[in-house]
């Protein structure tokens, strides 16, 4: 049970921001939100994670709503190489990751 | 850079054969994982290991076993391969206490005929 809900697919124009939503309405207070992505024919790649504050790194930004029931991963300037399946995962402590079906992002030239 | 390697990218085996999938990581990670990935089902955890000779069942361990004799190597074993085990198999590793940041190998696409 992945505990998250994501749209199955999204399109984004190259150079524009890609905003990928994730619903996690049953998240508990000590669960973190993680994002991974999987480019075709490769293993998944860690992107970012957060608890309640917004986070930013060299790859993306993570915006978590105040009630923590949803979040958005933002790729500020999407490129063709960002075409991938993006997974939103909630987990606590040192438990294994549970991957759902993710969102297939297609970046279009 | 962390490197996780898997013994084969593509493998074809017959029903009933014993199959070994090997995974090696070079960063002294304590945690290692085996997943399978199927269209429409996402990644599903088969087994994981926190240390040498230790193993834990994941969500779908039936039909599989694992071996961790050395820290850097985690093997997935299909004792008697069946056609429903045709899948992409992914190995990953992480530091102890850092299951959030897993490093994945390139995957092995296994076909059982």
mmCIF file of N, CA and C in Angstrom, chain A residues 8-96:
data_model
loop_
_atom_site.group_PDB
_atom_site.id
_atom_site.type_symbol
_atom_site.label_atom_id
_atom_site.label_comp_id
_atom_site.label_asym_id
_atom_site.label_seq_id
_atom_site.Cartn_x
_atom_site.Cartn_y
_atom_site.Cartn_z
ATOM 1 N N UNK A 8 -1.397 9.736 -13.136
ATOM 2 C CA UNK A 8 -0.597 8.755 -13.879
ATOM 3 C C UNK A 8 0.364 9.383 -14.875
ATOM 4 N N UNK A 9 -0.008 10.533 -15.432
ATOM 5 C CA UNK A 9 0.880 11.142 -16.431
ATOM 6 C C UNK A 9 0.694 12.647 -16.475
ATOM 7 N N UNK A 10 1.751 13.321 -16.953
ATOM 8 C CA UNK A 10 1.724 14.777 -17.140
ATOM 9 C C UNK A 10 2.650 15.124 -18.281
ATOM 10 N N UNK A 11 2.343 16.230 -18.945
ATOM 11 C CA UNK A 11 3.230 16.780 -19.963
ATOM 12 C C UNK A 11 3.740 18.134 -19.494
ATOM 13 N N UNK A 12 4.933 18.493 -19.962
ATOM 14 C CA UNK A 12 5.497 19.799 -19.638
ATOM 15 C C UNK A 12 6.347 20.263 -20.816
ATOM 16 N N UNK A 13 6.245 21.537 -21.159
ATOM 17 C CA UNK A 13 7.074 22.073 -22.237
ATOM 18 C C UNK A 13 8.496 22.283 -21.735
ATOM 19 N N UNK A 14 9.442 21.989 -22.607
ATOM 20 C CA UNK A 14 10.853 22.174 -22.260
ATOM 21 C C UNK A 14 11.116 23.622 -21.860
ATOM 22 N N UNK A 15 11.863 23.808 -20.771
ATOM 23 C CA UNK A 15 12.188 25.133 -20.276
ATOM 24 C C UNK A 15 11.197 25.698 -19.275
ATOM 25 N N UNK A 16 10.029 25.101 -19.213
ATOM 26 C CA UNK A 16 9.021 25.553 -18.252
ATOM 27 C C UNK A 16 9.161 24.765 -16.957
ATOM 28 N N UNK A 17 8.512 25.257 -15.916
ATOM 29 C CA UNK A 17 8.526 24.541 -14.644
ATOM 30 C C UNK A 17 7.565 23.355 -14.711
ATOM 31 N N UNK A 18 8.022 22.232 -14.182
ATOM 32 C CA UNK A 18 7.156 21.059 -14.057
ATOM 33 C C UNK A 18 6.731 20.961 -12.596
ATOM 34 N N UNK A 19 5.418 20.923 -12.380
ATOM 35 C CA UNK A 19 4.875 20.838 -11.026
ATOM 36 C C UNK A 19 4.146 19.508 -10.867
ATOM 37 N N UNK A 20 4.718 18.626 -10.082
ATOM 38 C CA UNK A 20 4.148 17.289 -9.934
ATOM 39 C C UNK A 20 3.470 17.186 -8.565
ATOM 40 N N UNK A 21 2.161 16.940 -8.553
ATOM 41 C CA UNK A 21 1.444 16.881 -7.269
ATOM 42 C C UNK A 21 1.436 15.483 -6.676
ATOM 43 N N UNK A 22 1.231 15.447 -5.371
ATOM 44 C CA UNK A 22 1.115 14.178 -4.653
ATOM 45 C C UNK A 22 0.189 14.377 -3.459
ATOM 46 N N UNK A 23 -0.793 13.502 -3.337
ATOM 47 C CA UNK A 23 -1.680 13.523 -2.169
ATOM 48 C C UNK A 23 -1.273 12.436 -1.194
ATOM 49 N N UNK A 24 -1.172 12.799 0.063
ATOM 50 C CA UNK A 24 -0.842 11.838 1.126
ATOM 51 C C UNK A 24 -1.667 12.201 2.347
ATOM 52 N N UNK A 25 -2.975 12.072 2.214
ATOM 53 C CA UNK A 25 -3.909 12.578 3.232
ATOM 54 C C UNK A 25 -3.828 11.825 4.547
ATOM 55 N N UNK A 26 -3.255 10.607 4.532
ATOM 56 C CA UNK A 26 -3.183 9.828 5.779
ATOM 57 C C UNK A 26 -1.806 9.897 6.420
ATOM 58 N N UNK A 27 -0.999 10.826 5.987
ATOM 59 C CA UNK A 27 0.366 10.925 6.514
ATOM 60 C C UNK A 27 0.339 11.188 8.015
ATOM 61 N N UNK A 28 1.239 10.557 8.728
ATOM 62 C CA UNK A 28 1.306 10.768 10.167
ATOM 63 C C UNK A 28 2.433 11.756 10.489
ATOM 64 N N UNK A 29 2.451 12.212 11.738
ATOM 65 C CA UNK A 29 3.319 13.314 12.104
ATOM 66 C C UNK A 29 4.798 13.062 11.921
ATOM 67 N N UNK A 30 5.226 11.813 11.982
ATOM 68 C CA UNK A 30 6.657 11.522 11.899
ATOM 69 C C UNK A 30 7.056 10.934 10.547
ATOM 70 N N UNK A 31 6.166 10.998 9.586
ATOM 71 C CA UNK A 31 6.481 10.472 8.254
ATOM 72 C C UNK A 31 7.028 11.573 7.358
ATOM 73 N N UNK A 32 8.082 11.232 6.645
ATOM 74 C CA UNK A 32 8.685 12.131 5.688
ATOM 75 C C UNK A 32 8.100 11.890 4.303
ATOM 76 N N UNK A 33 8.221 12.896 3.452
ATOM 77 C CA UNK A 33 7.836 12.770 2.046
ATOM 78 C C UNK A 33 9.111 12.697 1.213
ATOM 79 N N UNK A 34 9.208 11.670 0.367
ATOM 80 C CA UNK A 34 10.372 11.477 -0.487
ATOM 81 C C UNK A 34 9.943 11.494 -1.944
ATOM 82 N N UNK A 35 10.847 11.951 -2.777
ATOM 83 C CA UNK A 35 10.638 11.868 -4.220
ATOM 84 C C UNK A 35 11.832 11.164 -4.860
ATOM 85 N N UNK A 36 11.506 10.206 -5.711
ATOM 86 C CA UNK A 36 12.471 9.520 -6.557
ATOM 87 C C UNK A 36 11.987 9.665 -8.002
ATOM 88 N N UNK A 37 12.907 9.439 -8.928
ATOM 89 C CA UNK A 37 12.496 9.353 -10.315
ATOM 90 C C UNK A 37 13.217 8.194 -10.987
ATOM 91 N N UNK A 38 12.634 7.702 -12.065
ATOM 92 C CA UNK A 38 13.226 6.605 -12.803
ATOM 93 C C UNK A 38 13.179 6.939 -14.288
ATOM 94 N N UNK A 39 14.347 7.149 -14.820
ATOM 95 C CA UNK A 39 14.479 7.378 -16.249
ATOM 96 C C UNK A 39 14.481 6.017 -16.940
ATOM 97 N N UNK A 40 13.944 5.987 -18.131
ATOM 98 C CA UNK A 40 13.783 4.721 -18.855
ATOM 99 C C UNK A 40 15.081 3.914 -18.879
ATOM 100 N N UNK A 41 14.961 2.620 -18.548
ATOM 101 C CA UNK A 41 16.075 1.666 -18.583
ATOM 102 C C UNK A 41 17.129 1.917 -17.499
ATOM 103 N N UNK A 42 16.785 2.721 -16.514
ATOM 104 C CA UNK A 42 17.704 2.938 -15.395
ATOM 105 C C UNK A 42 17.007 2.627 -14.078
ATOM 106 N N UNK A 43 17.785 2.459 -13.008
ATOM 107 C CA UNK A 43 17.205 2.308 -11.688
ATOM 108 C C UNK A 43 16.715 3.642 -11.153
ATOM 109 N N UNK A 44 15.861 3.636 -10.149
ATOM 110 C CA UNK A 44 15.371 4.893 -9.560
ATOM 111 C C UNK A 44 16.504 5.735 -8.984
ATOM 112 N N UNK A 45 16.253 7.038 -8.935
ATOM 113 C CA UNK A 45 17.238 8.000 -8.446
ATOM 114 C C UNK A 45 16.589 8.881 -7.405
ATOM 115 N N UNK A 46 17.239 9.028 -6.253
ATOM 116 C CA UNK A 46 16.731 9.901 -5.200
ATOM 117 C C UNK A 46 16.753 11.353 -5.666
ATOM 118 N N UNK A 47 15.682 12.124 -5.349
ATOM 119 C CA UNK A 47 15.641 13.540 -5.717
ATOM 120 C C UNK A 47 15.713 14.421 -4.489
ATOM 121 N N UNK A 48 14.765 14.271 -3.570
ATOM 122 C CA UNK A 48 14.642 15.201 -2.452
ATOM 123 C C UNK A 48 13.705 14.604 -1.420
ATOM 124 N N UNK A 49 13.767 15.092 -0.188
ATOM 125 C CA UNK A 49 12.788 14.705 0.803
ATOM 126 C C UNK A 49 12.574 15.832 1.804
ATOM 127 N N UNK A 50 11.443 15.768 2.545
ATOM 128 C CA UNK A 50 11.139 16.784 3.534
ATOM 129 C C UNK A 50 10.127 16.281 4.546
ATOM 130 N N UNK A 51 10.022 17.012 5.659
ATOM 131 C CA UNK A 51 9.074 16.659 6.714
ATOM 132 C C UNK A 51 7.896 17.627 6.725
ATOM 133 N N UNK A 52 8.179 18.904 6.918
ATOM 134 C CA UNK A 52 7.094 19.892 6.902
ATOM 135 C C UNK A 52 7.526 21.209 6.280
ATOM 136 N N UNK A 53 8.817 21.489 6.301
ATOM 137 C CA UNK A 53 9.297 22.712 5.664
ATOM 138 C C UNK A 53 9.554 22.467 4.190
ATOM 139 N N UNK A 54 9.469 23.534 3.406
ATOM 140 C CA UNK A 54 9.819 23.417 2.000
ATOM 141 C C UNK A 54 11.322 23.177 1.878
ATOM 142 N N UNK A 55 11.705 22.407 0.876
ATOM 143 C CA UNK A 55 13.096 22.060 0.687
ATOM 144 C C UNK A 55 13.503 22.342 -0.752
ATOM 145 N N UNK A 56 14.768 22.668 -0.928
ATOM 146 C CA UNK A 56 15.303 22.909 -2.275
ATOM 147 C C UNK A 56 16.709 22.339 -2.347
ATOM 148 N N UNK A 57 17.009 21.704 -3.469
ATOM 149 C CA UNK A 57 18.386 21.299 -3.734
ATOM 150 C C UNK A 57 18.685 21.578 -5.202
ATOM 151 N N UNK A 58 19.790 21.053 -5.685
ATOM 152 C CA UNK A 58 20.212 21.373 -7.048
ATOM 153 C C UNK A 58 19.305 20.757 -8.103
ATOM 154 N N UNK A 59 18.500 19.793 -7.709
ATOM 155 C CA UNK A 59 17.643 19.135 -8.683
ATOM 156 C C UNK A 59 16.231 19.708 -8.705
ATOM 157 N N UNK A 60 15.681 20.018 -7.515
ATOM 158 C CA UNK A 60 14.261 20.331 -7.451
ATOM 159 C C UNK A 60 13.928 21.071 -6.157
ATOM 160 N N UNK A 61 12.672 21.492 -6.090
ATOM 161 C CA UNK A 61 12.105 22.043 -4.857
ATOM 162 C C UNK A 61 10.916 21.203 -4.440
ATOM 163 N N UNK A 62 10.722 21.099 -3.147
ATOM 164 C CA UNK A 62 9.598 20.356 -2.590
ATOM 165 C C UNK A 62 8.771 21.304 -1.741
ATOM 166 N N UNK A 63 7.499 21.421 -2.105
ATOM 167 C CA UNK A 63 6.571 22.280 -1.362
ATOM 168 C C UNK A 63 5.570 21.376 -0.666
ATOM 169 N N UNK A 64 5.504 21.465 0.659
ATOM 170 C CA UNK A 64 4.578 20.655 1.449
ATOM 171 C C UNK A 64 3.537 21.582 2.052
ATOM 172 N N UNK A 65 2.260 21.240 1.891
ATOM 173 C CA UNK A 65 1.195 22.092 2.438
ATOM 174 C C UNK A 65 1.263 22.108 3.962
ATOM 175 N N UNK A 66 0.647 23.121 4.533
ATOM 176 C CA UNK A 66 0.738 23.295 5.983
ATOM 177 C C UNK A 66 0.129 22.115 6.737
ATOM 178 N N UNK A 67 -0.955 21.548 6.187
ATOM 179 C CA UNK A 67 -1.564 20.394 6.852
ATOM 180 C C UNK A 67 -0.858 19.080 6.505
ATOM 181 N N UNK A 68 0.142 19.163 5.622
ATOM 182 C CA UNK A 68 0.971 18.021 5.195
ATOM 183 C C UNK A 68 0.201 16.956 4.440
ATOM 184 N N UNK A 69 -0.995 17.242 4.007
ATOM 185 C CA UNK A 69 -1.784 16.233 3.292
ATOM 186 C C UNK A 69 -1.443 16.157 1.816
ATOM 187 N N UNK A 70 -0.652 17.081 1.327
ATOM 188 C CA UNK A 70 -0.226 17.014 -0.070
ATOM 189 C C UNK A 70 1.092 17.757 -0.237
ATOM 190 N N UNK A 71 1.732 17.490 -1.361
ATOM 191 C CA UNK A 71 2.996 18.155 -1.663
ATOM 192 C C UNK A 71 3.142 18.290 -3.167
ATOM 193 N N UNK A 72 4.082 19.128 -3.576
ATOM 194 C CA UNK A 72 4.369 19.338 -4.991
ATOM 195 C C UNK A 72 5.871 19.332 -5.201
ATOM 196 N N UNK A 73 6.302 18.547 -6.155
ATOM 197 C CA UNK A 73 7.703 18.569 -6.589
ATOM 198 C C UNK A 73 7.802 19.521 -7.760
ATOM 199 N N UNK A 74 8.749 20.432 -7.696
ATOM 200 C CA UNK A 74 8.909 21.418 -8.760
ATOM 201 C C UNK A 74 10.282 21.261 -9.404
ATOM 202 N N UNK A 75 10.272 21.016 -10.712
ATOM 203 C CA UNK A 75 11.493 21.074 -11.508
ATOM 204 C C UNK A 75 11.472 22.426 -12.198
ATOM 205 N N UNK A 76 12.315 23.365 -11.820
ATOM 206 C CA UNK A 76 12.123 24.763 -12.237
ATOM 207 C C UNK A 76 12.249 25.009 -13.738
ATOM 208 N N UNK A 77 13.143 24.292 -14.394
ATOM 209 C CA UNK A 77 13.321 24.479 -15.837
ATOM 210 C C UNK A 77 13.491 23.091 -16.460
ATOM 211 N N UNK A 78 12.380 22.478 -16.772
ATOM 212 C CA UNK A 78 12.422 21.086 -17.222
ATOM 213 C C UNK A 78 13.176 20.949 -18.549
ATOM 214 N N UNK A 79 13.972 19.893 -18.648
ATOM 215 C CA UNK A 79 14.654 19.563 -19.900
ATOM 216 C C UNK A 79 14.185 18.197 -20.374
ATOM 217 N N UNK A 80 14.541 17.861 -21.601
ATOM 218 C CA UNK A 80 14.128 16.567 -22.152
ATOM 219 C C UNK A 80 14.645 15.418 -21.285
ATOM 220 N N UNK A 81 15.790 15.614 -20.643
ATOM 221 C CA UNK A 81 16.358 14.565 -19.810
ATOM 222 C C UNK A 81 15.604 14.362 -18.499
ATOM 223 N N UNK A 82 14.671 15.241 -18.206
ATOM 224 C CA UNK A 82 13.827 15.063 -17.019
ATOM 225 C C UNK A 82 12.630 14.158 -17.294
ATOM 226 N N UNK A 83 12.468 13.732 -18.535
ATOM 227 C CA UNK A 83 11.398 12.778 -18.847
ATOM 228 C C UNK A 83 11.650 11.486 -18.080
ATOM 229 N N UNK A 84 10.683 11.108 -17.223
ATOM 230 C CA UNK A 84 10.885 9.969 -16.331
ATOM 231 C C UNK A 84 9.581 9.697 -15.592
ATOM 232 N N UNK A 85 9.572 8.621 -14.831
ATOM 233 C CA UNK A 85 8.474 8.369 -13.890
ATOM 234 C C UNK A 85 8.913 8.893 -12.531
ATOM 235 N N UNK A 86 8.065 9.705 -11.916
ATOM 236 C CA UNK A 86 8.376 10.331 -10.640
ATOM 237 C C UNK A 86 7.524 9.690 -9.544
ATOM 238 N N UNK A 87 8.203 9.258 -8.497
ATOM 239 C CA UNK A 87 7.539 8.563 -7.399
ATOM 240 C C UNK A 87 7.535 9.442 -6.144
ATOM 241 N N UNK A 88 6.385 9.561 -5.549
ATOM 242 C CA UNK A 88 6.213 10.237 -4.264
ATOM 243 C C UNK A 88 6.002 9.154 -3.207
ATOM 244 N N UNK A 89 6.783 9.201 -2.137
ATOM 245 C CA UNK A 89 6.765 8.126 -1.138
ATOM 246 C C UNK A 89 6.719 8.760 0.241
ATOM 247 N N UNK A 90 5.904 8.198 1.126
ATOM 248 C CA UNK A 90 5.948 8.632 2.522
ATOM 249 C C UNK A 90 6.464 7.471 3.366
ATOM 250 N N UNK A 91 7.315 7.788 4.300
ATOM 251 C CA UNK A 91 7.865 6.740 5.156
ATOM 252 C C UNK A 91 8.338 7.351 6.461
ATOM 253 N N UNK A 92 8.511 6.493 7.446
ATOM 254 C CA UNK A 92 8.972 6.921 8.761
ATOM 255 C C UNK A 92 10.194 6.105 9.129
ATOM 256 N N UNK A 93 11.141 6.778 9.756
ATOM 257 C CA UNK A 93 12.301 6.092 10.302
ATOM 258 C C UNK A 93 13.083 5.335 9.259
ATOM 259 N N UNK A 94 13.508 4.161 9.635
ATOM 260 C CA UNK A 94 14.377 3.385 8.776
ATOM 261 C C UNK A 94 13.604 2.247 8.116
ATOM 262 N N UNK A 95 12.387 2.508 7.739
ATOM 263 C CA UNK A 95 11.570 1.482 7.085
ATOM 264 C C UNK A 95 11.853 1.477 5.591
ATOM 265 N N UNK A 96 11.616 0.347 4.939
ATOM 266 C CA UNK A 96 11.874 0.296 3.486
ATOM 267 C C UNK A 96 10.974 1.248 2.711
#
